[in-house]
Backbone as ProteinMPNN parsed JSONL, in Angstrom:
{"seq_chain_A": "XXXXXXXXXXXXXXXXXXXXXXXXXXXXXXXXXXXXXXXXXXXXXXXXXXXXXXXXXXXXXXXXXXXXXXXXXXXXXXXXXXXXXXXXXXXXXXXXXXXXXXXXXXXXXXXXXXXXXXXXXXXXXXXXXXXXXXX", "coords_chain_A": {"N_chain_A": [[2.57, -19.026, -1.513], [-0.783, -18.299, -2.271], [-2.726, -20.443, -4.265], [-4.303, -19.446, -7.081], [-7.106, -19.253, -9.293], [-7.264, -17.55, -12.196], [-9.505, -15.142, -13.643], [-9.071, -14.476, -16.251], [-6.392, -14.315, -18.657], [-5.541, -11.749, -18.784], [-3.348, -9.097, -18.01], [-4.18, -6.892, -16.397], [-6.55, -7.815, -15.19], [-5.574, -10.091, -13.799], [-3.762, -8.859, -12.024], [-5.486, -7.224, -10.54], [-6.851, -9.143, -9.105], [-5.031, -9.792, -7.158], [-4.294, -7.392, -5.737], [-6.33, -5.549, -6.06], [-8.666, -4.707, -4.645], [-10.194, -2.082, -2.698], [-9.362, -1.938, -0.012], [-6.987, -3.437, 0.185], [-5.229, -1.938, -1.418], [-5.172, 0.395, 0.101], [-3.927, -0.474, 2.44], [-1.423, -1.172, 1.386], [-0.7, 1.375, 0.501], [-0.486, 2.702, 3.004], [1.684, 1.325, 4.119], [3.663, 2.068, 2.324], [3.651, 4.939, 2.093], [2.718, 6.215, 4.423], [4.036, 4.97, 6.379], [2.941, 3.097, 8.152], [2.775, 0.348, 10.209], [1.738, -1.477, 12.089], [-1.006, -3.522, 13.236], [-2.882, -2.083, 14.757], [-2.331, 0.521, 13.916], [-3.184, 0.437, 11.262], [-5.919, 0.078, 11.759], [-6.527, 2.547, 12.846], [-6.416, 4.313, 10.747], [-7.653, 6.873, 8.515], [-9.742, 5.846, 6.938], [-11.179, 3.934, 8.355], [-11.257, 0.965, 8.551], [-12.778, -2.2, 9.132], [-12.176, -4.687, 11.688], [-12.393, -7.409, 10.888], [-12.259, -7.277, 8.086], [-9.75, -6.081, 7.773], [-8.052, -8.072, 8.887], [-8.51, -10.162, 7.062], [-7.603, -9.011, 4.64], [-4.9, -8.466, 5.217], [-3.96, -11.082, 5.55], [-4.446, -12.118, 2.952], [-2.754, -10.457, 1.417], [-0.312, -11.206, 2.479], [-0.277, -13.959, 1.827], [-0.141, -13.72, -0.927], [2.351, -12.746, -1.267], [3.007, -10.011, -1.047], [3.315, -8.649, 1.315], [5.005, -9.04, 4.468], [5.167, -10.409, 7.76], [6.314, -9.771, 11.091], [7.575, -10.175, 14.447], [7.215, -7.456, 16.616], [10.053, -5.861, 17.737], [10.062, -4.113, 19.895], [7.757, -4.555, 21.252], [6.651, -7.431, 22.103], [4.13, -8.567, 21.883], [3.014, -7.479, 19.707], [2.591, -7.252, 16.161], [4.58, -6.532, 13.341], [4.107, -5.237, 10.119], [5.377, -5.327, 6.843], [6.413, -4.342, 3.541], [7.192, -6.633, 0.929], [9.683, -7.154, -1.655], [8.138, -7.531, -3.898], [5.807, -6.152, -3.176], [6.868, -3.581, -2.813], [7.493, -2.988, -5.412], [5.121, -2.045, -6.432], [5.088, 0.63, -6.037], [5.507, 2.655, -8.177], [3.009, 2.403, -9.431], [1.187, 3.246, -7.44], [2.056, 5.883, -7.222], [1.3, 6.893, -9.734], [-1.481, 6.636, -9.465], [-1.911, 8.544, -7.47], [-1.222, 10.872, -8.911], [-3.139, 10.835, -10.955], [-5.474, 11.104, -9.402], [-5.034, 13.645, -8.339], [-5.314, 15.173, -10.608], [-8.003, 14.791, -11.374], [-9.747, 14.699, -9.162], [-11.022, 16.008, -6.019], [-8.661, 16.713, -3.713], [-7.584, 16.375, -0.37], [-6.178, 19.048, 1.564], [-4.077, 18.322, 3.257], [-2.728, 16.379, 1.873], [-1.511, 17.572, -0.209], [1.225, 18.368, -0.083], [2.671, 16.006, -0.397], [1.877, 15.338, -3.005], [3.002, 17.511, -4.371], [5.709, 16.994, -3.979], [5.954, 14.591, -5.413], [5.236, 15.488, -7.993], [7.252, 17.34, -8.507], [9.585, 15.893, -9.039], [9.133, 13.032, -10.185], [10.502, 10.577, -10.725], [12.747, 10.748, -9.027], [11.436, 10.812, -6.564], [10.3, 8.227, -6.531], [12.624, 6.602, -6.607], [13.917, 7.417, -4.197], [11.968, 6.675, -2.318], [11.796, 3.894, -2.759], [14.39, 3.105, -1.99], [14.301, 3.747, 0.725], [12.245, 2.01, 1.6], [13.41, -0.446, 1.103], [15.437, -0.57, 2.889]], "CA_chain_A": [[1.596, -18.144, -2.131], [-2.085, -18.898, -2.504], [-2.945, -20.857, -5.643], [-5.549, -18.817, -7.519], [-7.518, -19.4, -10.679], [-7.557, -16.227, -12.731], [-10.666, -15.02, -14.524], [-8.553, -14.447, -17.615], [-4.956, -14.103, -18.693], [-5.293, -10.317, -18.93], [-2.516, -8.602, -16.91], [-4.95, -6.028, -15.499], [-7.445, -8.682, -14.423], [-4.769, -10.903, -12.871], [-3.227, -7.971, -10.991], [-6.581, -6.797, -9.672], [-7.192, -10.241, -8.21], [-4.054, -9.819, -6.076], [-4.261, -6.181, -4.934], [-7.252, -4.585, -6.638], [-9.757, -4.169, -3.843], [-9.786, -0.798, -2.117], [-8.69, -2.08, 1.275], [-5.609, -3.891, -0.039], [-4.441, -0.801, -1.893], [-4.974, 1.342, 1.208], [-2.904, -1.069, 3.309], [-0.163, -0.99, 0.667], [-0.422, 2.818, 0.589], [-0.014, 3.03, 4.344], [3.029, 0.781, 4.289], [4.587, 2.827, 1.478], [3.687, 6.389, 2.223], [2.455, 6.689, 5.776], [4.92, 4.188, 7.246], [2.156, 2.429, 9.185], [3.221, -1.032, 10.18], [1.077, -2.367, 13.037], [-2.433, -3.753, 13.067], [-3.648, -0.962, 15.345], [-2.152, 1.707, 13.077], [-4.114, 0.281, 10.135], [-7.279, 0.308, 12.27], [-6.692, 3.967, 13.153], [-6.339, 5.119, 9.525], [-8.845, 7.688, 8.266], [-10.817, 5.129, 6.243], [-11.933, 3.14, 9.336], [-11.452, -0.42, 8.154], [-13.224, -3.057, 10.23], [-11.15, -5.659, 12.07], [-12.471, -8.639, 10.095], [-11.772, -6.964, 6.737], [-8.31, -5.881, 7.888], [-7.395, -9.372, 9.072], [-8.606, -10.908, 5.8], [-6.739, -8.383, 3.626], [-3.507, -8.709, 5.587], [-3.675, -12.483, 5.24], [-4.383, -12.264, 1.493], [-1.538, -9.798, 0.94], [0.811, -12.048, 2.884], [-0.325, -15.181, 1.011], [0.241, -13.369, -2.29], [3.747, -12.345, -1.265], [3.198, -8.567, -1.099], [3.739, -8.192, 2.641], [5.496, -10.029, 5.413], [4.948, -9.97, 9.139], [7.333, -10.175, 12.057], [7.299, -9.718, 15.802], [7.729, -6.131, 16.928], [11.107, -6.023, 18.75], [9.792, -3.224, 21.023], [6.538, -5.018, 21.915], [6.558, -8.816, 21.63], [2.742, -8.947, 21.626], [2.582, -6.733, 18.523], [3.15, -7.698, 14.892], [4.93, -5.507, 12.366], [3.883, -5.591, 8.728], [6.218, -4.574, 5.914], [6.307, -4.755, 2.15], [8.234, -7.411, 0.29], [10.089, -6.507, -2.895], [6.962, -7.586, -4.78], [4.946, -5.05, -2.761], [7.569, -2.325, -3.085], [7.429, -2.743, -6.854], [3.862, -1.363, -6.742], [5.243, 2.064, -5.781], [5.174, 3.503, -9.334], [1.564, 2.331, -9.67], [0.536, 4.136, -6.484], [2.405, 7.254, -7.601], [0.419, 7.263, -10.853], [-2.834, 6.809, -8.919], [-1.891, 9.866, -6.825], [-1.225, 11.919, -9.944], [-4.453, 10.8, -11.606], [-6.442, 11.671, -8.46], [-4.788, 15.08, -8.253], [-5.817, 15.787, -11.839], [-9.446, 14.653, -11.591], [-10.546, 14.637, -7.938], [-10.711, 16.97, -4.962], [-7.734, 16.097, -2.771], [-7.494, 17.167, 0.859], [-5.001, 19.911, 1.647], [-2.969, 17.664, 3.942], [-2.048, 15.492, 0.918], [-0.925, 18.394, -1.278], [2.688, 18.405, -0.04], [3.138, 14.757, -1.018], [1.672, 15.472, -4.442], [4.0, 18.452, -4.889], [6.986, 16.279, -4.007], [5.889, 13.652, -6.535], [5.214, 16.227, -9.263], [8.498, 18.069, -8.754], [10.5, 14.944, -9.678], [8.505, 11.73, -9.946], [11.503, 9.504, -10.697], [13.536, 10.893, -7.802], [10.563, 10.399, -5.457], [10.195, 6.769, -6.564], [13.92, 6.039, -6.208], [14.125, 7.69, -2.77], [11.012, 5.866, -1.557], [12.209, 2.487, -2.863], [15.581, 2.908, -1.145], [13.862, 3.749, 2.123], [11.469, 0.805, 1.871], [14.287, -1.618, 1.016], [16.439, -0.542, 3.975]], "C_chain_A": [[0.325, -18.941, -2.406], [-2.249, -19.232, -3.978], [-4.312, -20.348, -6.084], [-5.836, -19.168, -8.961], [-7.933, -18.015, -11.155], [-8.79, -16.26, -13.62], [-10.248, -15.052, -15.978], [-7.048, -14.282, -17.522], [-4.578, -12.645, -18.85], [-4.451, -9.819, -17.752], [-3.269, -7.713, -15.918], [-5.852, -6.881, -14.607], [-6.677, -9.504, -13.395], [-4.228, -10.057, -11.718], [-4.316, -7.554, -10.013], [-7.005, -7.898, -8.707], [-6.242, -10.318, -7.023], [-4.186, -8.595, -5.177], [-5.335, -5.158, -5.296], [-8.414, -4.116, -5.796], [-9.274, -2.933, -3.091], [-9.019, -0.971, -0.814], [-7.248, -2.523, 1.1], [-4.727, -2.748, -0.501], [-4.201, 0.223, -0.787], [-3.943, 0.818, 2.208], [-1.528, -0.891, 2.672], [0.251, 0.481, 0.712], [0.151, 3.183, 1.947], [1.396, 2.513, 4.577], [4.055, 1.578, 3.486], [4.745, 4.271, 1.905], [3.505, 6.903, 3.639], [3.283, 5.959, 6.815], [4.161, 3.538, 8.405], [2.396, 0.928, 9.1], [2.465, -1.968, 11.119], [-0.424, -2.46, 12.746], [-3.236, -2.565, 13.587], [-3.484, 0.316, 14.534], [-3.052, 1.625, 11.842], [-5.543, 0.577, 10.579], [-7.547, 1.79, 12.516], [-6.58, 4.875, 11.933], [-7.685, 5.819, 9.297], [-10.016, 6.906, 7.686], [-11.623, 4.191, 7.132], [-12.265, 1.731, 8.852], [-11.901, -1.248, 9.36], [-12.179, -4.151, 10.48], [-11.192, -6.924, 11.218], [-11.97, -8.43, 8.667], [-10.253, -6.797, 6.77], [-7.578, -7.213, 8.015], [-7.394, -10.176, 7.77], [-7.67, -10.334, 4.743], [-5.267, -8.587, 3.942], [-3.096, -10.14, 5.259], [-3.529, -12.692, 3.731], [-3.118, -11.63, 0.922], [-0.3, -10.605, 1.301], [0.86, -13.326, 2.028], [0.103, -14.931, -0.427], [1.648, -12.78, -2.379], [4.006, -10.855, -1.353], [3.658, -7.987, 0.231], [4.285, -9.372, 3.426], [5.223, -9.51, 6.815], [6.057, -10.523, 10.025], [6.92, -9.66, 13.428], [7.959, -8.369, 16.019], [8.799, -6.268, 18.015], [10.884, -5.157, 19.994], [8.565, -3.645, 21.821], [6.234, -6.412, 21.38], [5.125, -9.268, 21.344], [2.182, -8.255, 20.381], [3.297, -7.265, 17.284], [3.431, -6.498, 14.01], [4.689, -6.05, 10.972], [4.781, -4.722, 7.862], [6.045, -5.145, 4.515], [7.472, -5.648, 1.754], [8.677, -6.648, -0.953], [8.926, -6.473, -3.889], [5.991, -6.449, -4.452], [5.568, -3.699, -3.06], [7.481, -1.979, -4.569], [6.107, -2.14, -7.315], [3.967, 0.153, -6.554], [4.948, 2.937, -7.0], [3.677, 3.514, -9.662], [0.825, 3.263, -8.715], [0.857, 5.599, -6.762], [1.495, 7.721, -8.73], [-1.027, 7.437, -10.405], [-2.941, 8.167, -8.222], [-1.997, 10.985, -7.856], [-2.56, 11.986, -10.673], [-5.5, 11.459, -10.699], [-6.269, 13.181, -8.333], [-5.36, 15.806, -9.466], [-7.347, 15.821, -11.892], [-10.322, 14.72, -10.342], [-10.162, 15.754, -6.984], [-9.878, 16.248, -3.899], [-7.624, 16.998, -1.543], [-6.155, 17.906, 0.917], [-3.81, 19.216, 2.302], [-2.201, 16.692, 3.04], [-1.323, 16.263, -0.18], [0.598, 18.397, -1.263], [3.288, 17.139, -0.645], [3.005, 14.834, -2.534], [2.687, 16.43, -5.06], [5.371, 17.788, -4.986], [7.035, 15.308, -5.186], [6.004, 14.402, -7.859], [6.519, 16.956, -9.55], [9.55, 17.18, -9.409], [10.028, 13.53, -9.347], [9.545, 10.62, -9.813], [12.361, 9.56, -9.438], [12.716, 10.456, -6.584], [10.479, 8.879, -5.385], [11.499, 6.127, -6.099], [14.175, 6.212, -4.714], [13.217, 6.797, -1.915], [11.382, 4.387, -1.601], [13.417, 2.199, -1.986], [15.186, 2.853, 0.327], [13.137, 2.449, 2.469], [12.329, -0.458, 1.861], [15.309, -1.659, 2.147], [15.912, -1.144, 5.256]], "O_chain_A": [[0.381, -20.126, -2.736], [-1.95, -18.408, -4.843], [-5.343, -20.752, -5.547], [-4.919, -19.358, -9.759], [-8.833, -17.39, -10.592], [-9.084, -17.267, -14.264], [-10.959, -15.579, -16.833], [-6.497, -14.128, -16.432], [-3.402, -12.333, -19.033], [-4.798, -10.088, -16.602], [-3.012, -7.781, -14.716], [-5.898, -6.674, -13.395], [-7.094, -9.599, -12.241], [-4.237, -10.494, -10.567], [-4.097, -7.532, -8.802], [-7.471, -7.609, -7.605], [-6.61, -10.859, -5.98], [-4.191, -8.743, -3.955], [-5.248, -4.006, -4.872], [-9.108, -3.185, -6.204], [-8.074, -2.764, -2.876], [-8.097, -0.199, -0.547], [-6.367, -2.029, 1.804], [-3.599, -2.602, -0.03], [-3.142, 0.85, -0.743], [-3.169, 1.598, 2.762], [-0.576, -0.502, 3.348], [1.42, 0.792, 0.937], [1.155, 3.89, 2.035], [2.216, 3.206, 5.178], [5.194, 1.742, 3.925], [5.864, 4.761, 2.059], [4.083, 7.925, 4.008], [3.235, 6.292, 7.999], [4.685, 3.442, 9.515], [2.238, 0.321, 8.04], [2.556, -3.183, 10.943], [-1.012, -1.592, 12.1], [-4.164, -2.099, 12.925], [-4.413, 1.121, 14.469], [-3.619, 2.633, 11.422], [-6.293, 1.246, 9.868], [-8.689, 2.235, 12.404], [-6.644, 6.097, 12.075], [-8.715, 5.399, 9.825], [-11.17, 7.266, 7.918], [-12.663, 3.694, 6.7], [-13.435, 1.362, 8.759], [-11.447, -1.014, 10.48], [-11.399, -4.492, 9.591], [-10.144, -7.46, 10.86], [-11.326, -9.313, 8.101], [-9.55, -7.309, 5.898], [-6.589, -7.448, 7.319], [-6.391, -10.798, 7.421], [-7.013, -11.087, 4.025], [-4.469, -8.853, 3.043], [-2.001, -10.374, 4.747], [-2.6, -13.364, 3.283], [-2.481, -12.204, 0.04], [0.65, -10.678, 0.521], [1.929, -13.719, 1.563], [0.648, -15.822, -1.078], [2.082, -12.364, -3.453], [5.116, -10.452, -1.701], [4.317, -6.948, 0.264], [4.056, -10.534, 3.09], [5.067, -8.306, 7.022], [6.646, -11.571, 9.758], [6.031, -8.818, 13.549], [9.116, -8.163, 15.653], [8.495, -6.743, 19.109], [11.461, -5.438, 21.044], [8.346, -3.16, 22.931], [5.626, -6.553, 20.318], [4.924, -10.254, 20.635], [1.011, -8.43, 20.043], [4.456, -7.675, 17.348], [2.632, -5.565, 13.934], [5.03, -7.196, 10.678], [4.929, -3.526, 8.112], [5.593, -6.275, 4.335], [8.602, -5.441, 2.195], [8.109, -5.603, -1.272], [8.756, -5.502, -4.626], [5.415, -5.85, -5.36], [4.884, -2.777, -3.506], [7.403, -0.806, -4.933], [5.983, -1.759, -8.479], [3.028, 0.88, -6.879], [4.189, 3.898, -6.869], [3.147, 4.527, -10.118], [-0.071, 3.994, -9.137], [0.007, 6.465, -6.556], [0.974, 8.836, -8.681], [-1.729, 8.306, -10.923], [-3.948, 8.861, -8.367], [-2.771, 11.927, -7.686], [-3.054, 13.073, -10.974], [-6.309, 12.265, -11.157], [-7.253, 13.914, -8.23], [-5.837, 16.935, -9.349], [-7.924, 16.781, -12.403], [-11.545, 14.792, -10.467], [-9.106, 16.371, -7.125], [-10.341, 15.295, -3.272], [-7.577, 18.223, -1.659], [-5.145, 17.443, 0.388], [-2.663, 19.485, 1.947], [-1.124, 16.23, 3.417], [-0.604, 15.674, -0.987], [1.216, 18.427, -2.327], [4.308, 17.203, -1.332], [3.916, 14.442, -3.262], [3.179, 16.181, -6.161], [6.103, 17.994, -5.954], [8.049, 15.22, -5.878], [6.769, 14.008, -8.74], [6.862, 17.17, -10.713], [10.325, 17.65, -10.241], [10.463, 12.92, -8.37], [9.473, 9.811, -8.888], [12.667, 8.523, -8.849], [13.242, 9.806, -5.68], [10.574, 8.302, -4.301], [11.478, 5.206, -5.283], [14.598, 5.273, -4.04], [13.656, 6.236, -0.912], [11.29, 3.699, -0.584], [13.469, 1.169, -1.314], [15.678, 2.013, 1.08], [13.392, 1.856, 3.517], [12.007, -1.433, 2.541], [15.976, -2.676, 2.342], [16.629, -1.195, 6.255]]}, "name": "protein", "num_of_chains": 1, "seq": "XXXXXXXXXXXXXXXXXXXXXXXXXXXXXXXXXXXXXXXXXXXXXXXXXXXXXXXXXXXXXXXXXXXXXXXXXXXXXXXXXXXXXXXXXXXXXXXXXXXXXXXXXXXXXXXXXXXXXXXXXXXXXXXXXXXXXXX"}
């Protein structure tokens, strides 16, 4: 893991230094919710991340122990990215971000079914998602 000097000992500040930029959270989101695992799948996401930013964020997430990479068994020239347990443990945080956004922001219709699933039984959604990600 990368040795970092924190701005302060505040848990929020320390956490934001690891995963708090928008691109890192979107990569984590894709790995959790959209099941996107390859570099090209990240590049094709709706937010249009640039290649240099993507490469830097993937490296930082790997150095901080949130993701791991491996060779794609179906395409040896492709790398698969997946969450570590440390990354999976961010699932409740992303669920709460979804709920907050649903309450205060305009959310696209294609995301409404996920929000309904979360709202119908948040704890069950988290448990089911964690089991899937850990398998």
